[in-house]
Amino acid sequence: DTQMTQSPSSLSASVGDRVTITCRASQDISHSLAWFQQRPGKAPKSLIYAASTLQSGVPSKFSGSGSGTNFTLTISSLQPEDFATYYCQHYKSYPYTFGQGTKLEIK
Amino acid sequence: QVQLQESGPGLVKPSETLSLTCTVSGGSLSGYYWTWIRQPAGKGLEWIGRIYTTGSTTYNPSLRSRLTMSIDTSKNHFSLKLTSVTAADTAVYYCARGSTVPSPWGQGTLVTVSS
């Protein structure tokens, strides 16, 4: 299985800040990477696929980059609704696996 | 707008079978993959498997020996059965549309394995 490792596991930031979350794959997954946002008590929501393509309706404050084994999710101008847990997921081969999550908290 | 809703027993005894159904409204099952994902309390996400409208399935190898997925396009729902459950199977179970990047998801249903 391809292991996905996110860093940091948690992150404190203030409203208006810009933050970056990193996801590393244990083997080359090309651009087969998605990012999800999960608010407390809610189901995950897809933000980005193919490493850098925004899902329809997702604001441009979210951006993704990377290929191969190293990927990043950047969120600019943080708003209260952005404080959530973020997961990366690869879909290069079965089984698809998720990172352990990055909890973004208000400072 | 398509919506998904999981349903099934919230409590299952150890060694018994966990059965869940995902009912889709606002759209057809046809032409899509449908996925199950689970999340133990306070932990991360685990991809369980997917099923296509033809009934073709792909399962997580870690669960394959205990897992069966099925689909009923006439009733617009698909299902999951997991046999010989243990406490490690306690989780919120989500269904979702799509395979590689599931979207949208159901709200999730908590299944507790306990005697």
PDB file of C-alpha atoms in Angstrom:
ATOM      1  CA  ASP A   1       0.000   0.000   0.000  1.00  0.00           C
ATOM      2  CA  THR A   2       1.083   3.575  -0.604  1.00  0.00           C
ATOM      3  CA  GLN A   3       1.439   5.424   2.695  1.00  0.00           C
ATOM      4  CA  MET A   4       0.471   9.079   2.869  1.00  0.00           C
ATOM      5  CA  THR A   5       2.122  11.265   5.513  1.00  0.00           C
ATOM      6  CA  GLN A   6       0.890  14.764   6.279  1.00  0.00           C
ATOM      7  CA  SER A   7       2.691  17.488   8.141  1.00  0.00           C
ATOM      8  CA  PRO A   8       2.122  19.103  10.437  1.00  0.00           C
ATOM      9  CA  SER A   9      -0.462  17.035  12.317  1.00  0.00           C
ATOM     10  CA  SER A  10      -1.858  20.240  13.772  1.00  0.00           C
ATOM     11  CA  LEU A  11      -1.425  23.884  13.004  1.00  0.00           C
ATOM     12  CA  SER A  12      -2.486  27.068  14.770  1.00  0.00           C
ATOM     13  CA  ALA A  13      -3.127  30.151  12.715  1.00  0.00           C
ATOM     14  CA  SER A  14      -5.019  33.420  12.841  1.00  0.00           C
ATOM     15  CA  VAL A  15      -7.837  34.754  10.708  1.00  0.00           C
ATOM     16  CA  GLY A  16      -6.284  36.318   7.630  1.00  0.00           C
ATOM     17  CA  ASP A  17      -3.183  34.128   7.665  1.00  0.00           C
ATOM     18  CA  ARG A  18      -1.900  31.962   4.826  1.00  0.00           C
ATOM     19  CA  VAL A  19      -1.007  28.368   5.660  1.00  0.00           C
ATOM     20  CA  THR A  20       0.546  25.435   3.864  1.00  0.00           C
ATOM     21  CA  ILE A  21       0.021  21.743   4.574  1.00  0.00           C
ATOM     22  CA  THR A  22       2.329  19.099   3.168  1.00  0.00           C
ATOM     23  CA  CYS A  23       1.506  15.556   2.062  1.00  0.00           C
ATOM     24  CA  ARG A  24       4.159  13.009   1.168  1.00  0.00           C
ATOM     25  CA  ALA A  25       3.541   9.701  -0.595  1.00  0.00           C
ATOM     26  CA  SER A  26       5.678   6.632   0.061  1.00  0.00           C
ATOM     27  CA  GLN A  27       5.966   6.067  -3.678  1.00  0.00           C
ATOM     28  CA  ASP A  28       5.414   7.985  -6.895  1.00  0.00           C
ATOM     29  CA  ILE A  29       1.726   8.732  -7.401  1.00  0.00           C
ATOM     30  CA  SER A  30       2.162  11.216 -10.255  1.00  0.00           C
ATOM     31  CA  HIS A  31      -0.676  13.739  -9.909  1.00  0.00           C
ATOM     32  CA  SER A  32      -3.199  11.273  -8.449  1.00  0.00           C
ATOM     33  CA  LEU A  33      -3.847  13.231  -5.290  1.00  0.00           C
ATOM     34  CA  ALA A  34      -6.923  14.807  -3.744  1.00  0.00           C
ATOM     35  CA  TRP A  35      -7.491  17.084  -0.771  1.00  0.00           C
ATOM     36  CA  PHE A  36     -10.528  16.981   1.506  1.00  0.00           C
ATOM     37  CA  GLN A  37     -11.803  19.322   4.215  1.00  0.00           C
ATOM     38  CA  GLN A  38     -13.676  17.933   7.212  1.00  0.00           C
ATOM     39  CA  ARG A  39     -15.436  20.213   9.652  1.00  0.00           C
ATOM     40  CA  PRO A  40     -16.313  18.805  13.105  1.00  0.00           C
ATOM     41  CA  GLY A  41     -19.209  16.371  12.990  1.00  0.00           C
ATOM     42  CA  LYS A  42     -19.482  16.614   9.215  1.00  0.00           C
ATOM     43  CA  ALA A  43     -18.550  14.445   6.273  1.00  0.00           C
ATOM     44  CA  PRO A  44     -15.402  15.274   4.340  1.00  0.00           C
ATOM     45  CA  LYS A  45     -15.772  17.553   1.348  1.00  0.00           C
ATOM     46  CA  SER A  46     -13.623  17.350  -1.739  1.00  0.00           C
ATOM     47  CA  LEU A  47     -11.550  20.476  -2.426  1.00  0.00           C
ATOM     48  CA  ILE A  48      -8.914  19.544  -4.989  1.00  0.00           C
ATOM     49  CA  TYR A  49      -8.192  16.646  -7.329  1.00  0.00           C
ATOM     50  CA  ALA A  50      -5.357  15.838  -9.713  1.00  0.00           C
ATOM     51  CA  ALA A  51      -3.090  17.598  -7.214  1.00  0.00           C
ATOM     52  CA  SER A  52      -4.039  21.112  -8.290  1.00  0.00           C
ATOM     53  CA  THR A  53      -7.528  21.218  -9.850  1.00  0.00           C
ATOM     54  CA  LEU A  54     -10.213  22.881  -7.759  1.00  0.00           C
ATOM     55  CA  GLN A  55     -13.541  21.130  -7.432  1.00  0.00           C
ATOM     56  CA  SER A  56     -16.444  23.160  -8.756  1.00  0.00           C
ATOM     57  CA  GLY A  57     -17.586  25.719  -6.235  1.00  0.00           C
ATOM     58  CA  VAL A  58     -14.422  25.660  -4.137  1.00  0.00           C
ATOM     59  CA  PRO A  59     -13.032  29.173  -3.637  1.00  0.00           C
ATOM     60  CA  SER A  60      -9.713  30.088  -5.216  1.00  0.00           C
ATOM     61  CA  LYS A  61      -8.208  30.747  -1.796  1.00  0.00           C
ATOM     62  CA  PHE A  62      -7.471  27.011  -1.848  1.00  0.00           C
ATOM     63  CA  SER A  63      -4.637  25.854  -4.050  1.00  0.00           C
ATOM     64  CA  GLY A  64      -2.730  22.634  -4.491  1.00  0.00           C
ATOM     65  CA  SER A  65       0.568  21.763  -6.040  1.00  0.00           C
ATOM     66  CA  GLY A  66       3.058  18.961  -6.403  1.00  0.00           C
ATOM     67  CA  SER A  67       3.646  15.716  -8.225  1.00  0.00           C
ATOM     68  CA  GLY A  68       5.377  12.429  -7.653  1.00  0.00           C
ATOM     69  CA  THR A  69       5.741  12.125  -3.895  1.00  0.00           C
ATOM     70  CA  ASN A  70       5.505  15.681  -2.549  1.00  0.00           C
ATOM     71  CA  PHE A  71       2.359  17.770  -2.462  1.00  0.00           C
ATOM     72  CA  THR A  72       1.093  20.895  -0.761  1.00  0.00           C
ATOM     73  CA  LEU A  73      -2.245  22.484   0.044  1.00  0.00           C
ATOM     74  CA  THR A  74      -2.190  26.229   0.580  1.00  0.00           C
ATOM     75  CA  ILE A  75      -5.049  28.202   2.061  1.00  0.00           C
ATOM     76  CA  SER A  76      -4.853  31.964   1.882  1.00  0.00           C
ATOM     77  CA  SER A  77      -6.681  34.600   3.871  1.00  0.00           C
ATOM     78  CA  LEU A  78      -8.026  32.197   6.492  1.00  0.00           C
ATOM     79  CA  GLN A  79     -11.611  32.702   7.572  1.00  0.00           C
ATOM     80  CA  PRO A  80     -13.353  31.114  10.578  1.00  0.00           C
ATOM     81  CA  GLU A  81     -15.028  28.486   8.381  1.00  0.00           C
ATOM     82  CA  ASP A  82     -11.629  27.263   7.148  1.00  0.00           C
ATOM     83  CA  PHE A  83     -10.628  25.963  10.565  1.00  0.00           C
ATOM     84  CA  ALA A  84     -11.116  22.256  10.073  1.00  0.00           C
ATOM     85  CA  THR A  85      -9.183  19.065   9.477  1.00  0.00           C
ATOM     86  CA  TYR A  86      -7.634  18.509   6.065  1.00  0.00           C
ATOM     87  CA  TYR A  87      -6.823  15.146   4.509  1.00  0.00           C
ATOM     88  CA  CYS A  88      -4.884  14.173   1.439  1.00  0.00           C
ATOM     89  CA  GLN A  89      -5.753  10.993  -0.449  1.00  0.00           C
ATOM     90  CA  HIS A  90      -3.990   9.239  -3.305  1.00  0.00           C
ATOM     91  CA  TYR A  91      -5.807   7.343  -6.029  1.00  0.00           C
ATOM     92  CA  LYS A  92      -2.913   5.985  -8.023  1.00  0.00           C
ATOM     93  CA  SER A  93      -3.483   2.339  -7.102  1.00  0.00           C
ATOM     94  CA  TYR A  94      -5.595   0.200  -4.811  1.00  0.00           C
ATOM     95  CA  PRO A  95      -6.136   0.530  -2.005  1.00  0.00           C
ATOM     96  CA  TYR A  96      -6.579   4.272  -2.018  1.00  0.00           C
ATOM     97  CA  THR A  97      -5.217   5.666   1.240  1.00  0.00           C
ATOM     98  CA  PHE A  98      -5.519   8.897   3.185  1.00  0.00           C
ATOM     99  CA  GLY A  99      -3.059  10.916   5.169  1.00  0.00           C
ATOM    100  CA  GLN A 100      -3.586  11.052   8.921  1.00  0.00           C
ATOM    101  CA  GLY A 101      -5.026  14.547   8.720  1.00  0.00           C
ATOM    102  CA  THR A 102      -3.929  18.066   9.638  1.00  0.00           C
ATOM    103  CA  LYS A 103      -6.063  19.890  12.174  1.00  0.00           C
ATOM    104  CA  LEU A 104      -6.097  23.618  11.530  1.00  0.00           C
ATOM    105  CA  GLU A 105      -6.979  25.526  14.682  1.00  0.00           C
ATOM    106  CA  ILE A 106      -7.555  29.169  15.469  1.00  0.00           C
ATOM    107  CA  LYS A 107      -4.699  30.811  17.347  1.00  0.00           C
TER     108      LYS A 107
ATOM    109  CA  GLN B   1     -28.518  17.783  -6.533  1.00  0.00           C
ATOM    110  CA  VAL B   2     -27.613  14.251  -5.583  1.00  0.00           C
ATOM    111  CA  GLN B   3     -27.782  13.335  -1.906  1.00  0.00           C
ATOM    112  CA  LEU B   4     -26.726  10.176  -0.132  1.00  0.00           C
ATOM    113  CA  GLN B   5     -28.022   8.741   3.133  1.00  0.00           C
ATOM    114  CA  GLU B   6     -26.575   5.836   5.038  1.00  0.00           C
ATOM    115  CA  SER B   7     -28.831   3.575   7.091  1.00  0.00           C
ATOM    116  CA  GLY B   8     -28.478   0.476   9.203  1.00  0.00           C
ATOM    117  CA  PRO B   9     -28.115  -0.764  12.772  1.00  0.00           C
ATOM    118  CA  GLY B  10     -26.053   1.438  15.016  1.00  0.00           C
ATOM    119  CA  LEU B  11     -25.023  -1.464  17.236  1.00  0.00           C
ATOM    120  CA  VAL B  12     -23.658  -4.816  16.109  1.00  0.00           C
ATOM    121  CA  LYS B  13     -22.425  -7.653  18.297  1.00  0.00           C
ATOM    122  CA  PRO B  14     -18.904  -8.991  17.919  1.00  0.00           C
ATOM    123  CA  SER B  15     -18.596 -11.828  15.374  1.00  0.00           C
ATOM    124  CA  GLU B  16     -21.853 -10.794  13.692  1.00  0.00           C
ATOM    125  CA  THR B  17     -22.407  -9.064  10.344  1.00  0.00           C
ATOM    126  CA  LEU B  18     -22.532  -5.317   9.834  1.00  0.00           C
ATOM    127  CA  SER B  19     -25.017  -4.339   7.123  1.00  0.00           C
ATOM    128  CA  LEU B  20     -25.450  -0.831   5.770  1.00  0.00           C
ATOM    129  CA  THR B  21     -27.388   0.682   2.897  1.00  0.00           C
ATOM    130  CA  CYS B  22     -26.779   3.938   1.103  1.00  0.00           C
ATOM    131  CA  THR B  23     -29.840   5.449  -0.547  1.00  0.00           C
ATOM    132  CA  VAL B  24     -29.265   7.935  -3.328  1.00  0.00           C
ATOM    133  CA  SER B  25     -31.757  10.694  -4.075  1.00  0.00           C
ATOM    134  CA  GLY B  26     -31.752  13.408  -6.700  1.00  0.00           C
ATOM    135  CA  GLY B  27     -29.911  11.314  -9.215  1.00  0.00           C
ATOM    136  CA  SER B  28     -29.417   7.894 -10.703  1.00  0.00           C
ATOM    137  CA  LEU B  29     -26.904   5.243  -9.731  1.00  0.00           C
ATOM    138  CA  SER B  30     -26.233   4.511 -13.378  1.00  0.00           C
ATOM    139  CA  GLY B  31     -22.868   5.354 -14.832  1.00  0.00           C
ATOM    140  CA  TYR B  32     -21.119   6.032 -11.553  1.00  0.00           C
ATOM    141  CA  TYR B  33     -18.872   4.282  -9.083  1.00  0.00           C
ATOM    142  CA  TRP B  34     -20.081   4.271  -5.476  1.00  0.00           C
ATOM    143  CA  THR B  35     -17.675   4.153  -2.560  1.00  0.00           C
ATOM    144  CA  TRP B  36     -17.656   3.274   1.133  1.00  0.00           C
ATOM    145  CA  ILE B  37     -15.209   4.915   3.548  1.00  0.00           C
ATOM    146  CA  ARG B  38     -15.020   4.649   7.326  1.00  0.00           C
ATOM    147  CA  GLN B  39     -13.582   6.713  10.149  1.00  0.00           C
ATOM    148  CA  PRO B  40     -13.024   5.464  13.695  1.00  0.00           C
ATOM    149  CA  ALA B  41     -13.790   8.083  16.325  1.00  0.00           C
ATOM    150  CA  GLY B  42     -11.080  10.718  16.463  1.00  0.00           C
ATOM    151  CA  LYS B  43      -9.051   9.006  13.755  1.00  0.00           C
ATOM    152  CA  GLY B  44      -8.413   9.189  10.046  1.00  0.00           C
ATOM    153  CA  LEU B  45     -10.207   7.877   6.999  1.00  0.00           C
ATOM    154  CA  GLU B  46     -10.044   4.352   5.587  1.00  0.00           C
ATOM    155  CA  TRP B  47     -11.124   3.511   2.044  1.00  0.00           C
ATOM    156  CA  ILE B  48     -13.282   0.369   2.206  1.00  0.00           C
ATOM    157  CA  GLY B  49     -14.118  -0.229  -1.429  1.00  0.00           C
ATOM    158  CA  ARG B  50     -16.189   0.714  -4.427  1.00  0.00           C
ATOM    159  CA  ILE B  51     -18.895  -0.721  -6.649  1.00  0.00           C
ATOM    160  CA  TYR B  52     -19.955   0.176 -10.170  1.00  0.00           C
ATOM    161  CA  THR B  53     -23.515   0.137 -11.445  1.00  0.00           C
ATOM    162  CA  THR B  54     -22.783  -3.158 -13.203  1.00  0.00           C
ATOM    163  CA  GLY B  55     -21.971  -4.701  -9.833  1.00  0.00           C
ATOM    164  CA  SER B  56     -18.227  -4.774 -10.431  1.00  0.00           C
ATOM    165  CA  THR B  57     -16.372  -4.280  -7.149  1.00  0.00           C
ATOM    166  CA  THR B  58     -12.939  -3.350  -5.830  1.00  0.00           C
ATOM    167  CA  TYR B  59     -12.243  -3.958  -2.167  1.00  0.00           C
ATOM    168  CA  ASN B  60      -9.534  -2.898   0.241  1.00  0.00           C
ATOM    169  CA  PRO B  61      -7.357  -6.023   0.602  1.00  0.00           C
ATOM    170  CA  SER B  62      -7.356  -5.581   4.371  1.00  0.00           C
ATOM    171  CA  LEU B  63     -11.131  -6.172   4.409  1.00  0.00           C
ATOM    172  CA  ARG B  64     -11.651  -8.284   1.318  1.00  0.00           C
ATOM    173  CA  SER B  65     -12.175 -11.602   3.071  1.00  0.00           C
ATOM    174  CA  ARG B  66     -15.057 -10.183   5.118  1.00  0.00           C
ATOM    175  CA  LEU B  67     -16.597  -7.697   2.716  1.00  0.00           C
ATOM    176  CA  THR B  68     -19.423  -7.820   0.202  1.00  0.00           C
ATOM    177  CA  MET B  69     -20.864  -4.876  -1.663  1.00  0.00           C
ATOM    178  CA  SER B  70     -23.996  -4.936  -3.782  1.00  0.00           C
ATOM    179  CA  ILE B  71     -26.071  -2.502  -5.770  1.00  0.00           C
ATOM    180  CA  ASP B  72     -29.774  -2.276  -6.664  1.00  0.00           C
ATOM    181  CA  THR B  73     -30.375   0.324  -9.340  1.00  0.00           C
ATOM    182  CA  SER B  74     -34.146  -0.243  -9.227  1.00  0.00           C
ATOM    183  CA  LYS B  75     -34.195   0.881  -5.607  1.00  0.00           C
ATOM    184  CA  ASN B  76     -31.471   3.482  -6.094  1.00  0.00           C
ATOM    185  CA  HIS B  77     -29.341   2.115  -3.321  1.00  0.00           C
ATOM    186  CA  PHE B  78     -26.170   0.186  -2.710  1.00  0.00           C
ATOM    187  CA  SER B  79     -25.100  -1.833   0.276  1.00  0.00           C
ATOM    188  CA  LEU B  80     -22.202  -3.080   2.333  1.00  0.00           C
ATOM    189  CA  LYS B  81     -21.904  -6.244   4.413  1.00  0.00           C
ATOM    190  CA  LEU B  82     -18.937  -6.843   6.687  1.00  0.00           C
ATOM    191  CA  THR B  83     -18.808 -10.193   8.454  1.00  0.00           C
ATOM    192  CA  SER B  84     -17.155 -11.321  11.686  1.00  0.00           C
ATOM    193  CA  VAL B  85     -16.915  -7.802  13.082  1.00  0.00           C
ATOM    194  CA  THR B  86     -14.779  -6.827  16.046  1.00  0.00           C
ATOM    195  CA  ALA B  87     -14.372  -3.661  18.085  1.00  0.00           C
ATOM    196  CA  ALA B  88     -11.860  -2.503  15.478  1.00  0.00           C
ATOM    197  CA  ASP B  89     -14.736  -2.132  13.017  1.00  0.00           C
ATOM    198  CA  THR B  90     -16.405   0.512  15.194  1.00  0.00           C
ATOM    199  CA  ALA B  91     -16.493   3.670  13.102  1.00  0.00           C
ATOM    200  CA  VAL B  92     -18.564   6.218  11.261  1.00  0.00           C
ATOM    201  CA  TYR B  93     -19.309   4.709   7.873  1.00  0.00           C
ATOM    202  CA  TYR B  94     -19.705   7.020   4.900  1.00  0.00           C
ATOM    203  CA  CYS B  95     -20.993   6.350   1.427  1.00  0.00           C
ATOM    204  CA  ALA B  96     -20.057   8.592  -1.470  1.00  0.00           C
ATOM    205  CA  ARG B  97     -20.410   8.940  -5.219  1.00  0.00           C
ATOM    206  CA  GLY B  98     -17.380   8.445  -7.370  1.00  0.00           C
ATOM    207  CA  SER B  99     -14.284   6.356  -7.142  1.00  0.00           C
ATOM    208  CA  THR B 100     -11.018   8.263  -7.301  1.00  0.00           C
ATOM    209  CA  VAL B 101     -12.257  11.466  -5.627  1.00  0.00           C
ATOM    210  CA  PRO B 102     -15.571  10.703  -3.881  1.00  0.00           C
ATOM    211  CA  SER B 103     -18.046  13.552  -3.970  1.00  0.00           C
ATOM    212  CA  PRO B 104     -20.562  14.136  -2.546  1.00  0.00           C
ATOM    213  CA  TRP B 105     -20.610  12.104   0.651  1.00  0.00           C
ATOM    214  CA  GLY B 106     -23.447  11.027   2.888  1.00  0.00           C
ATOM    215  CA  GLN B 107     -23.596  12.423   6.401  1.00  0.00           C
ATOM    216  CA  GLY B 108     -22.233   9.171   7.825  1.00  0.00           C
ATOM    217  CA  THR B 109     -23.621   6.654  10.259  1.00  0.00           C
ATOM    218  CA  LEU B 110     -21.972   5.475  13.466  1.00  0.00           C
ATOM    219  CA  VAL B 111     -21.704   1.733  13.887  1.00  0.00           C
ATOM    220  CA  THR B 112     -20.563   0.440  17.257  1.00  0.00           C
ATOM    221  CA  VAL B 113     -19.436  -3.144  17.703  1.00  0.00           C
ATOM    222  CA  SER B 114     -20.162  -4.212  21.243  1.00  0.00           C
ATOM    223  CA  SER B 115     -21.895  -6.969  23.146  1.00  0.00           C
TER     224      SER B 115
END
